């Protein structure tokens, strides 16, 4: 199995312990006996764990592993397509952040378009509760009491930036300080709030790096979907 898949023996045993594979039978001498199902389950784990992803994408990818373990190919096909779609949506949102980073006025631009909280959550790829949390922590302006909340395009752009920074490991406090500097027009100081001692990346560089990670992940998602045709022949 290790030679066929290129996955180390210890890693395969780890996948087994985690419950990612069907039950593996053993011979009387204790040797494991793997089937072709196991072969594809290992390949799927290898593709799923190939690189960094955010929490939402990881959740979808784990559903792929679960479907493969149960050998439910109808569910696998549905989830594989969902995974491809979710990655593509994240790629589009990350490209939006790159545009925002280039055009510094986009976080303060005026627009007549207004979005509800539900619409904002869909556009940004987050949840309504996350948006409420961003409001409570001062990352976006809080709603006027007893009035229905709407969000301008500038606030939507701000949410895109917040989500990317959270996905790439920044704390709420670091993002708050960054946005405070942006709001004050202190763009150079804002950049410095995002640079950690072992980094040299501003917002645009961080978004570029994240985009490359997503594009790599997109290739692996395509491979995961392509495996389906081979699995159906077993």
mmCIF file with all atom_site columns, N, CA and C in Angstrom, residues 76 80 84 220-231:
data_model
loop_
_atom_site.group_PDB
_atom_site.id
_atom_site.type_symbol
_atom_site.label_atom_id
_atom_site.label_alt_id
_atom_site.label_comp_id
_atom_site.label_asym_id
_atom_site.label_entity_id
_atom_site.label_seq_id
_atom_site.pdbx_PDB_ins_code
_atom_site.Cartn_x
_atom_site.Cartn_y
_atom_site.Cartn_z
_atom_site.occupancy
_atom_site.B_iso_or_equiv
_atom_site.pdbx_formal_charge
_atom_site.auth_seq_id
_atom_site.auth_comp_id
_atom_site.auth_asym_id
_atom_site.auth_atom_id
_atom_site.pdbx_PDB_model_num
ATOM 1  N N  . UNK A 1 76  ? -20.277 10.902 -2.220  1.00 0.00 ? 76  UNK A N  1
ATOM 2  C CA . UNK A 1 76  ? -18.927 11.364 -2.554  1.00 0.00 ? 76  UNK A CA 1
ATOM 3  C C  . UNK A 1 76  ? -18.967 12.334 -3.737  1.00 0.00 ? 76  UNK A C  1
ATOM 4  N N  . UNK A 1 80  ? -17.788 16.125 -3.449  1.00 0.00 ? 80  UNK A N  1
ATOM 5  C CA . UNK A 1 80  ? -16.635 16.521 -4.260  1.00 0.00 ? 80  UNK A CA 1
ATOM 6  C C  . UNK A 1 80  ? -16.954 17.766 -5.080  1.00 0.00 ? 80  UNK A C  1
ATOM 7  N N  . UNK A 1 84  ? -15.236 21.545 -4.724  1.00 0.00 ? 84  UNK A N  1
ATOM 8  C CA . UNK A 1 84  ? -14.724 22.338 -5.841  1.00 0.00 ? 84  UNK A CA 1
ATOM 9  C C  . UNK A 1 84  ? -15.360 23.733 -5.855  1.00 0.00 ? 84  UNK A C  1
ATOM 10 N N  . UNK A 1 220 ? -5.985  19.805 -6.385  1.00 0.00 ? 220 UNK A N  1
ATOM 11 C CA . UNK A 1 220 ? -6.208  18.580 -5.621  1.00 0.00 ? 220 UNK A CA 1
ATOM 12 C C  . UNK A 1 220 ? -7.698  18.228 -5.569  1.00 0.00 ? 220 UNK A C  1
ATOM 13 N N  . UNK A 1 221 ? -8.540  19.244 -5.498  1.00 0.00 ? 221 UNK A N  1
ATOM 14 C CA . UNK A 1 221 ? -9.996  19.004 -5.504  1.00 0.00 ? 221 UNK A CA 1
ATOM 15 C C  . UNK A 1 221 ? -10.432 18.407 -6.834  1.00 0.00 ? 221 UNK A C  1
ATOM 16 N N  . UNK A 1 222 ? -9.825  18.862 -7.926  1.00 0.00 ? 222 UNK A N  1
ATOM 17 C CA . UNK A 1 222 ? -10.128 18.287 -9.239  1.00 0.00 ? 222 UNK A CA 1
ATOM 18 C C  . UNK A 1 222 ? -9.692  16.821 -9.287  1.00 0.00 ? 222 UNK A C  1
ATOM 19 N N  . UNK A 1 223 ? -8.538  16.532 -8.679  1.00 0.00 ? 223 UNK A N  1
ATOM 20 C CA . UNK A 1 223 ? -8.054  15.141 -8.623  1.00 0.00 ? 223 UNK A CA 1
ATOM 21 C C  . UNK A 1 223 ? -9.004  14.270 -7.806  1.00 0.00 ? 223 UNK A C  1
ATOM 22 N N  . UNK A 1 224 ? -9.518  14.818 -6.711  1.00 0.00 ? 224 UNK A N  1
ATOM 23 C CA . UNK A 1 224 ? -10.464 14.077 -5.869  1.00 0.00 ? 224 UNK A CA 1
ATOM 24 C C  . UNK A 1 224 ? -11.718 13.724 -6.648  1.00 0.00 ? 224 UNK A C  1
ATOM 25 N N  . UNK A 1 225 ? -12.183 14.661 -7.449  1.00 0.00 ? 225 UNK A N  1
ATOM 26 C CA . UNK A 1 225 ? -13.381 14.398 -8.255  1.00 0.00 ? 225 UNK A CA 1
ATOM 27 C C  . UNK A 1 225 ? -13.082 13.371 -9.347  1.00 0.00 ? 225 UNK A C  1
ATOM 28 N N  . UNK A 1 226 ? -11.885 13.458 -9.910  1.00 0.00 ? 226 UNK A N  1
ATOM 29 C CA . UNK A 1 226 ? -11.510 12.546 -11.005 1.00 0.00 ? 226 UNK A CA 1
ATOM 30 C C  . UNK A 1 226 ? -11.416 11.098 -10.533 1.00 0.00 ? 226 UNK A C  1
ATOM 31 N N  . UNK A 1 227 ? -11.075 10.897 -9.256  1.00 0.00 ? 227 UNK A N  1
ATOM 32 C CA . UNK A 1 227 ? -10.974 9.534  -8.721  1.00 0.00 ? 227 UNK A CA 1
ATOM 33 C C  . UNK A 1 227 ? -12.306 8.796  -8.792  1.00 0.00 ? 227 UNK A C  1
ATOM 34 N N  . UNK A 1 228 ? -13.388 9.544  -8.836  1.00 0.00 ? 228 UNK A N  1
ATOM 35 C CA . UNK A 1 228 ? -14.722 8.948  -8.788  1.00 0.00 ? 228 UNK A CA 1
ATOM 36 C C  . UNK A 1 228 ? -14.942 7.968  -9.937  1.00 0.00 ? 228 UNK A C  1
ATOM 37 N N  . UNK A 1 229 ? -14.482 8.319  -11.123 1.00 0.00 ? 229 UNK A N  1
ATOM 38 C CA . UNK A 1 229 ? -14.679 7.450  -12.291 1.00 0.00 ? 229 UNK A CA 1
ATOM 39 C C  . UNK A 1 229 ? -13.999 6.098  -12.082 1.00 0.00 ? 229 UNK A C  1
ATOM 40 N N  . UNK A 1 230 ? -12.816 6.107  -11.480 1.00 0.00 ? 230 UNK A N  1
ATOM 41 C CA . UNK A 1 230 ? -12.106 4.849  -11.202 1.00 0.00 ? 230 UNK A CA 1
ATOM 42 C C  . UNK A 1 230 ? -12.816 4.074  -10.099 1.00 0.00 ? 230 UNK A C  1
ATOM 43 N N  . UNK A 1 231 ? -13.299 4.768  -9.084  1.00 0.00 ? 231 UNK A N  1
ATOM 44 C CA . UNK A 1 231 ? -13.964 4.100  -7.969  1.00 0.00 ? 231 UNK A CA 1
ATOM 45 C C  . UNK A 1 231 ? -15.253 3.407  -8.408  1.00 0.00 ? 231 UNK A C  1
#
